[in-house]
Amino acid sequence: MTREGAAGWHGKLPTVSDFASRRLDARFIDHWDSWVSAGLAKMRADDGDRWIDAYLAAPTWRFLVAPGFLPAPFHAGAWTGVLMPSVDRVGRYYPLTLAAPLQEAPIDANTQDALWAWLHRLEDIAMDALDEDWSIDALENELFRLGLPTQGGDPQPGSGNRVTGSVAEFFAAAERPCCVWHSEIDGAPTVFRSRGLHESISGLWAT
């Protein structure tokens, strides 16, 4: 799981020469990495030398994973976070994921607004982490300053627009546990639901 107090993370950073992670269970990382790696392989196969251009132009996605969606031992609770394109210090491309567990998925407007505001702020931190002047310590300090998402309370300022529609309705309409994805493409909020981890990153980032 994650150590209490801040979101965990895994992936590539411009200041690090290989994979790095904090506060995410190795089993969670293995499951997530299998999906990410398969998606990147599909992008390379489909787009050839052009895949890097598509990768670098890809939007950041905020995600909300319903209980029962991930395999044990993570299936009991909901998860939330951001997924964004990144690169390490020696030029190898791989996304950065920041993620945190939730006690439950948002069930009303207040908890939904508070969660999306937290995700906006988490995305701001992830964007800052792509700065070559940002160290792991700087990333860690900002994550602990942000803290974990709360189940309610007043929304905090962050970039971007609020999601339209009810996340609870997205989950209720699903035939089985699902994942809700949200981004802003060309300035417009974009939300959709997938029944599994989205078929591939190539499909997610081609949306």
C-alpha atoms as a printed R data frame, in Angstrom:
    type eleno elety resid chain resno       x      y       z
1   ATOM     1    CA   MET     A     1   0.000  0.000   0.000
2   ATOM     2    CA   THR     A     2   1.216  3.558   0.638
3   ATOM     3    CA   ARG     A     3   2.842  4.952   3.757
4   ATOM     4    CA   GLU     A     4   0.397  7.196   5.577
5   ATOM     5    CA   GLY     A     5   0.757 10.864   4.809
6   ATOM     6    CA   ALA     A     6   1.301 11.241   1.061
7   ATOM     7    CA   ALA     A     7   0.570  9.734  -2.345
8   ATOM     8    CA   GLY     A     8   3.003  7.150  -3.636
9   ATOM     9    CA   TRP     A     9   4.650  7.308  -7.024
10  ATOM    10    CA   HIS     A    10   6.508  5.226  -9.592
11  ATOM    11    CA   GLY     A    11   8.088  5.777 -12.981
12  ATOM    12    CA   LYS     A    12  10.668  8.023 -14.606
13  ATOM    13    CA   LEU     A    13  11.887 11.490 -13.612
14  ATOM    14    CA   PRO     A    14  14.217 13.828 -15.541
15  ATOM    15    CA   THR     A    15  16.597 14.005 -12.563
16  ATOM    16    CA   VAL     A    16  16.949 10.213 -12.161
17  ATOM    17    CA   SER     A    17  18.698  7.782 -14.507
18  ATOM    18    CA   ASP     A    18  16.383  4.812 -13.930
19  ATOM    19    CA   PHE     A    19  13.029  3.834 -12.435
20  ATOM    20    CA   ALA     A    20  12.243  5.267  -9.019
21  ATOM    21    CA   SER     A    21   9.337  4.845  -6.637
22  ATOM    22    CA   ARG     A    22   8.124  5.713  -3.164
23  ATOM    23    CA   ARG     A    23   5.300  4.323  -0.996
24  ATOM    24    CA   LEU     A    24   3.725  1.949  -3.539
25  ATOM    25    CA   ASP     A    25   3.614 -1.778  -2.861
26  ATOM    26    CA   ALA     A    26   5.752 -3.838  -5.261
27  ATOM    27    CA   ARG     A    27   2.693 -5.903  -6.226
28  ATOM    28    CA   PHE     A    28   0.791 -2.753  -7.191
29  ATOM    29    CA   ILE     A    29   3.782 -1.574  -9.242
30  ATOM    30    CA   ASP     A    30   4.080 -4.948 -11.011
31  ATOM    31    CA   HIS     A    31   0.405 -4.919 -12.003
32  ATOM    32    CA   TRP     A    32   0.476 -1.288 -13.149
33  ATOM    33    CA   ASP     A    33   3.793 -1.667 -14.985
34  ATOM    34    CA   SER     A    34   2.541 -4.673 -16.932
35  ATOM    35    CA   TRP     A    35  -0.271 -2.549 -18.327
36  ATOM    36    CA   VAL     A    36   1.927  0.505 -18.986
37  ATOM    37    CA   SER     A    37   4.641 -1.533 -20.704
38  ATOM    38    CA   ALA     A    38   2.120 -3.309 -22.932
39  ATOM    39    CA   GLY     A    39   0.654  0.044 -23.944
40  ATOM    40    CA   LEU     A    40   4.035  1.535 -24.797
41  ATOM    41    CA   ALA     A    41   4.925 -1.538 -26.853
42  ATOM    42    CA   LYS     A    42   1.686 -1.132 -28.807
43  ATOM    43    CA   MET     A    43   2.434  2.543 -29.426
44  ATOM    44    CA   ARG     A    44   5.858  1.647 -30.831
45  ATOM    45    CA   ALA     A    45   4.397 -1.096 -33.016
46  ATOM    46    CA   ASP     A    46   1.545  1.075 -34.328
47  ATOM    47    CA   ASP     A    47   3.378  4.365 -34.820
48  ATOM    48    CA   GLY     A    48   6.999  3.396 -35.488
49  ATOM    49    CA   ASP     A    49   9.370  6.332 -35.147
50  ATOM    50    CA   ARG     A    50   6.418  8.691 -34.639
51  ATOM    51    CA   TRP     A    51   5.417  7.147 -31.311
52  ATOM    52    CA   ILE     A    52   7.635  9.540 -29.330
53  ATOM    53    CA   ASP     A    53   5.814 12.560 -30.785
54  ATOM    54    CA   ALA     A    54   2.456 11.062 -29.775
55  ATOM    55    CA   TYR     A    55   3.819 10.171 -26.344
56  ATOM    56    CA   LEU     A    56   5.203 13.639 -25.629
57  ATOM    57    CA   ALA     A    57   1.977 15.302 -26.804
58  ATOM    58    CA   ALA     A    58  -0.209 13.016 -24.668
59  ATOM    59    CA   PRO     A    59  -2.425 14.554 -21.977
60  ATOM    60    CA   THR     A    60  -2.138 13.835 -18.299
61  ATOM    61    CA   TRP     A    61  -4.950 11.605 -17.084
62  ATOM    62    CA   ARG     A    62  -6.491 11.666 -13.621
63  ATOM    63    CA   PHE     A    63  -7.918  8.301 -12.666
64  ATOM    64    CA   LEU     A    64 -10.330  6.926 -10.100
65  ATOM    65    CA   VAL     A    65 -10.312  3.154  -9.685
66  ATOM    66    CA   ALA     A    66 -13.400  1.589  -8.121
67  ATOM    67    CA   PRO     A    67 -13.204 -1.013  -5.339
68  ATOM    68    CA   GLY     A    68 -12.885 -4.502  -6.807
69  ATOM    69    CA   PHE     A    69 -11.093 -3.247  -9.901
70  ATOM    70    CA   LEU     A    70  -7.493 -4.114  -8.996
71  ATOM    71    CA   PRO     A    71  -6.363 -7.616  -7.986
72  ATOM    72    CA   ALA     A    72  -5.823 -8.641  -4.353
73  ATOM    73    CA   PRO     A    73  -4.625 -7.281  -2.002
74  ATOM    74    CA   PHE     A    74  -5.631 -3.908  -3.509
75  ATOM    75    CA   HIS     A    75  -9.159 -4.829  -4.595
76  ATOM    76    CA   ALA     A    76 -10.960 -3.865  -1.383
77  ATOM    77    CA   GLY     A    77 -10.550 -0.111  -1.724
78  ATOM    78    CA   ALA     A    78 -10.660  2.614  -4.365
79  ATOM    79    CA   TRP     A    79  -7.511  4.203  -5.804
80  ATOM    80    CA   THR     A    80  -6.921  7.592  -7.360
81  ATOM    81    CA   GLY     A    81  -4.044  9.481  -8.942
82  ATOM    82    CA   VAL     A    82  -2.519 10.871 -12.118
83  ATOM    83    CA   LEU     A    83  -0.693  9.309 -15.055
84  ATOM    84    CA   MET     A    84   1.525 11.506 -17.222
85  ATOM    85    CA   PRO     A    85   4.259 11.137 -19.860
86  ATOM    86    CA   SER     A    86   7.786 11.450 -18.492
87  ATOM    87    CA   VAL     A    87  11.425 10.685 -19.292
88  ATOM    88    CA   ASP     A    88  14.515  9.858 -17.264
89  ATOM    89    CA   ARG     A    89  17.862 11.641 -17.195
90  ATOM    90    CA   VAL     A    90  19.344  9.564 -20.018
91  ATOM    91    CA   GLY     A    91  16.359 10.022 -22.349
92  ATOM    92    CA   ARG     A    92  14.340  6.841 -21.798
93  ATOM    93    CA   TYR     A    93  10.596  7.452 -21.992
94  ATOM    94    CA   TYR     A    94   8.198  6.040 -19.421
95  ATOM    95    CA   PRO     A    95   5.174  7.540 -17.639
96  ATOM    96    CA   LEU     A    96   5.116  8.844 -14.095
97  ATOM    97    CA   THR     A    97   2.236  7.594 -11.924
98  ATOM    98    CA   LEU     A    98   1.218  9.190  -8.632
99  ATOM    99    CA   ALA     A    99  -1.403  7.193  -6.731
100 ATOM   100    CA   ALA     A   100  -3.138  6.990  -3.367
101 ATOM   101    CA   PRO     A   101  -5.769  4.693  -1.829
102 ATOM   102    CA   LEU     A   102  -9.228  5.930  -0.846
103 ATOM   103    CA   GLN     A   103 -11.439  4.605   1.908
104 ATOM   104    CA   GLU     A   104 -14.317  4.695  -0.572
105 ATOM   105    CA   ALA     A   105 -15.218  6.189  -3.934
106 ATOM   106    CA   PRO     A   106 -16.877  9.646  -3.880
107 ATOM   107    CA   ILE     A   107 -20.537  9.290  -2.965
108 ATOM   108    CA   ASP     A   108 -21.803 12.872  -3.141
109 ATOM   109    CA   ALA     A   109 -21.011 16.263  -4.646
110 ATOM   110    CA   ASN     A   110 -18.884 17.435  -1.716
111 ATOM   111    CA   THR     A   111 -16.579 14.427  -1.666
112 ATOM   112    CA   GLN     A   112 -16.373 14.439  -5.448
113 ATOM   113    CA   ASP     A   113 -15.437 18.126  -5.642
114 ATOM   114    CA   ALA     A   114 -12.862 17.731  -2.872
115 ATOM   115    CA   LEU     A   115 -11.288 14.745  -4.609
116 ATOM   116    CA   TRP     A   116 -11.062 16.385  -8.033
117 ATOM   117    CA   ALA     A   117  -9.541 19.511  -6.471
118 ATOM   118    CA   TRP     A   118  -6.952 17.302  -4.753
119 ATOM   119    CA   LEU     A   119  -6.211 15.627  -8.087
120 ATOM   120    CA   HIS     A   120  -5.738 19.014  -9.763
121 ATOM   121    CA   ARG     A   121  -3.136 19.864  -7.143
122 ATOM   122    CA   LEU     A   122  -1.507 16.448  -7.497
123 ATOM   123    CA   GLU     A   123  -1.259 17.032 -11.235
124 ATOM   124    CA   ASP     A   124   0.395 20.402 -10.598
125 ATOM   125    CA   ILE     A   125   3.027 18.625  -8.490
126 ATOM   126    CA   ALA     A   126   3.562 15.979 -11.175
127 ATOM   127    CA   MET     A   127   4.074 18.702 -13.784
128 ATOM   128    CA   ASP     A   128   6.619 20.443 -11.549
129 ATOM   129    CA   ALA     A   129   8.466 17.137 -11.147
130 ATOM   130    CA   LEU     A   130   9.243 17.206 -14.892
131 ATOM   131    CA   ASP     A   131  11.429 20.261 -14.310
132 ATOM   132    CA   GLU     A   132  15.082 19.251 -14.524
133 ATOM   133    CA   ASP     A   133  15.777 21.389 -11.448
134 ATOM   134    CA   TRP     A   134  13.391 19.349  -9.298
135 ATOM   135    CA   SER     A   135  14.959 16.693  -7.083
136 ATOM   136    CA   ILE     A   136  13.231 13.690  -5.551
137 ATOM   137    CA   ASP     A   137  13.376 15.542  -2.234
138 ATOM   138    CA   ALA     A   138  11.455 18.453  -3.772
139 ATOM   139    CA   LEU     A   139   8.806 16.078  -5.096
140 ATOM   140    CA   GLU     A   140   8.532 14.352  -1.727
141 ATOM   141    CA   ASN     A   141   8.233 17.627   0.152
142 ATOM   142    CA   GLU     A   142   5.364 18.790  -2.050
143 ATOM   143    CA   LEU     A   143   3.541 15.470  -1.819
144 ATOM   144    CA   PHE     A   144   3.680 15.483   1.967
145 ATOM   145    CA   ARG     A   145   2.592 19.113   1.999
146 ATOM   146    CA   LEU     A   146  -0.442 18.127  -0.083
147 ATOM   147    CA   GLY     A   147  -1.210 15.048   2.012
148 ATOM   148    CA   LEU     A   148  -3.685 12.326   1.159
149 ATOM   149    CA   PRO     A   149  -7.161 12.927  -0.305
150 ATOM   150    CA   THR     A   150  -9.845 13.484   2.298
151 ATOM   151    CA   GLN     A   151 -13.415 12.259   2.243
152 ATOM   152    CA   GLY     A   152 -15.052 15.664   2.123
153 ATOM   153    CA   GLY     A   153 -14.144 19.159   3.247
154 ATOM   154    CA   ASP     A   154 -13.685 22.300   1.233
155 ATOM   155    CA   PRO     A   155 -12.074 21.901  -2.188
156 ATOM   156    CA   GLN     A   156  -8.595 23.429  -2.453
157 ATOM   157    CA   PRO     A   157  -7.484 25.519  -5.434
158 ATOM   158    CA   GLY     A   158  -5.871 23.705  -8.316
159 ATOM   159    CA   SER     A   159  -5.506 23.990 -12.064
160 ATOM   160    CA   GLY     A   160  -8.156 22.871 -14.531
161 ATOM   161    CA   ASN     A   161 -11.907 22.534 -14.554
162 ATOM   162    CA   ARG     A   162 -14.230 20.442 -12.454
163 ATOM   163    CA   VAL     A   163 -15.609 17.244 -13.845
164 ATOM   164    CA   THR     A   164 -19.181 17.416 -15.056
165 ATOM   165    CA   GLY     A   165 -21.454 14.553 -14.114
166 ATOM   166    CA   SER     A   166 -21.386 12.281 -11.109
167 ATOM   167    CA   VAL     A   167 -18.580  9.815 -10.522
168 ATOM   168    CA   ALA     A   168 -21.011  7.814  -8.397
169 ATOM   169    CA   GLU     A   169 -23.288  7.555 -11.449
170 ATOM   170    CA   PHE     A   170 -20.357  6.347 -13.551
171 ATOM   171    CA   PHE     A   171 -19.685  3.575 -11.055
172 ATOM   172    CA   ALA     A   172 -23.353  2.698 -10.563
173 ATOM   173    CA   ALA     A   173 -23.912  2.327 -14.303
174 ATOM   174    CA   ALA     A   174 -21.017 -0.086 -14.689
175 ATOM   175    CA   GLU     A   175 -21.744 -3.798 -14.984
176 ATOM   176    CA   ARG     A   176 -18.587 -4.547 -13.012
177 ATOM   177    CA   PRO     A   177 -15.872 -2.548 -11.190
178 ATOM   178    CA   CYS     A   178 -14.472  0.124 -13.448
179 ATOM   179    CA   CYS     A   179 -12.011  2.955 -13.749
180 ATOM   180    CA   VAL     A   180 -13.010  6.562 -14.469
181 ATOM   181    CA   TRP     A   181 -10.534  8.656 -16.469
182 ATOM   182    CA   HIS     A   182 -10.542 12.442 -16.653
183 ATOM   183    CA   SER     A   183  -8.378 14.884 -18.572
184 ATOM   184    CA   GLU     A   184  -8.587 18.214 -20.339
185 ATOM   185    CA   ILE     A   185  -7.997 17.984 -24.064
186 ATOM   186    CA   ASP     A   186  -7.885 21.243 -26.008
187 ATOM   187    CA   GLY     A   187  -9.198 22.973 -22.889
188 ATOM   188    CA   ALA     A   188 -12.320 20.812 -22.613
189 ATOM   189    CA   PRO     A   189 -12.939 18.351 -19.753
190 ATOM   190    CA   THR     A   190 -13.022 14.772 -21.022
191 ATOM   191    CA   VAL     A   191 -14.387 11.939 -18.884
192 ATOM   192    CA   PHE     A   192 -14.972  8.296 -19.685
193 ATOM   193    CA   ARG     A   193 -15.261  4.945 -17.969
194 ATOM   194    CA   SER     A   194 -13.369  1.758 -18.755
195 ATOM   195    CA   ARG     A   195 -14.255 -1.727 -17.523
196 ATOM   196    CA   GLY     A   196 -10.624 -2.715 -17.223
197 ATOM   197    CA   LEU     A   197  -7.444 -0.728 -17.267
198 ATOM   198    CA   HIS     A   198  -7.953  1.135 -20.507
199 ATOM   199    CA   GLU     A   199  -7.237 -1.224 -23.403
200 ATOM   200    CA   SER     A   200  -3.831  0.332 -23.852
201 ATOM   201    CA   ILE     A   201  -2.025  3.564 -23.215
202 ATOM   202    CA   SER     A   202  -1.989  4.096 -26.972
203 ATOM   203    CA   GLY     A   203  -5.789  4.128 -26.938
204 ATOM   204    CA   LEU     A   204  -5.965  6.253 -23.806
205 ATOM   205    CA   TRP     A   205  -3.599  8.874 -25.149
206 ATOM   206    CA   ALA     A   206  -5.108  8.790 -28.632
207 ATOM   207    CA   THR     A   207  -8.474  9.913 -27.200
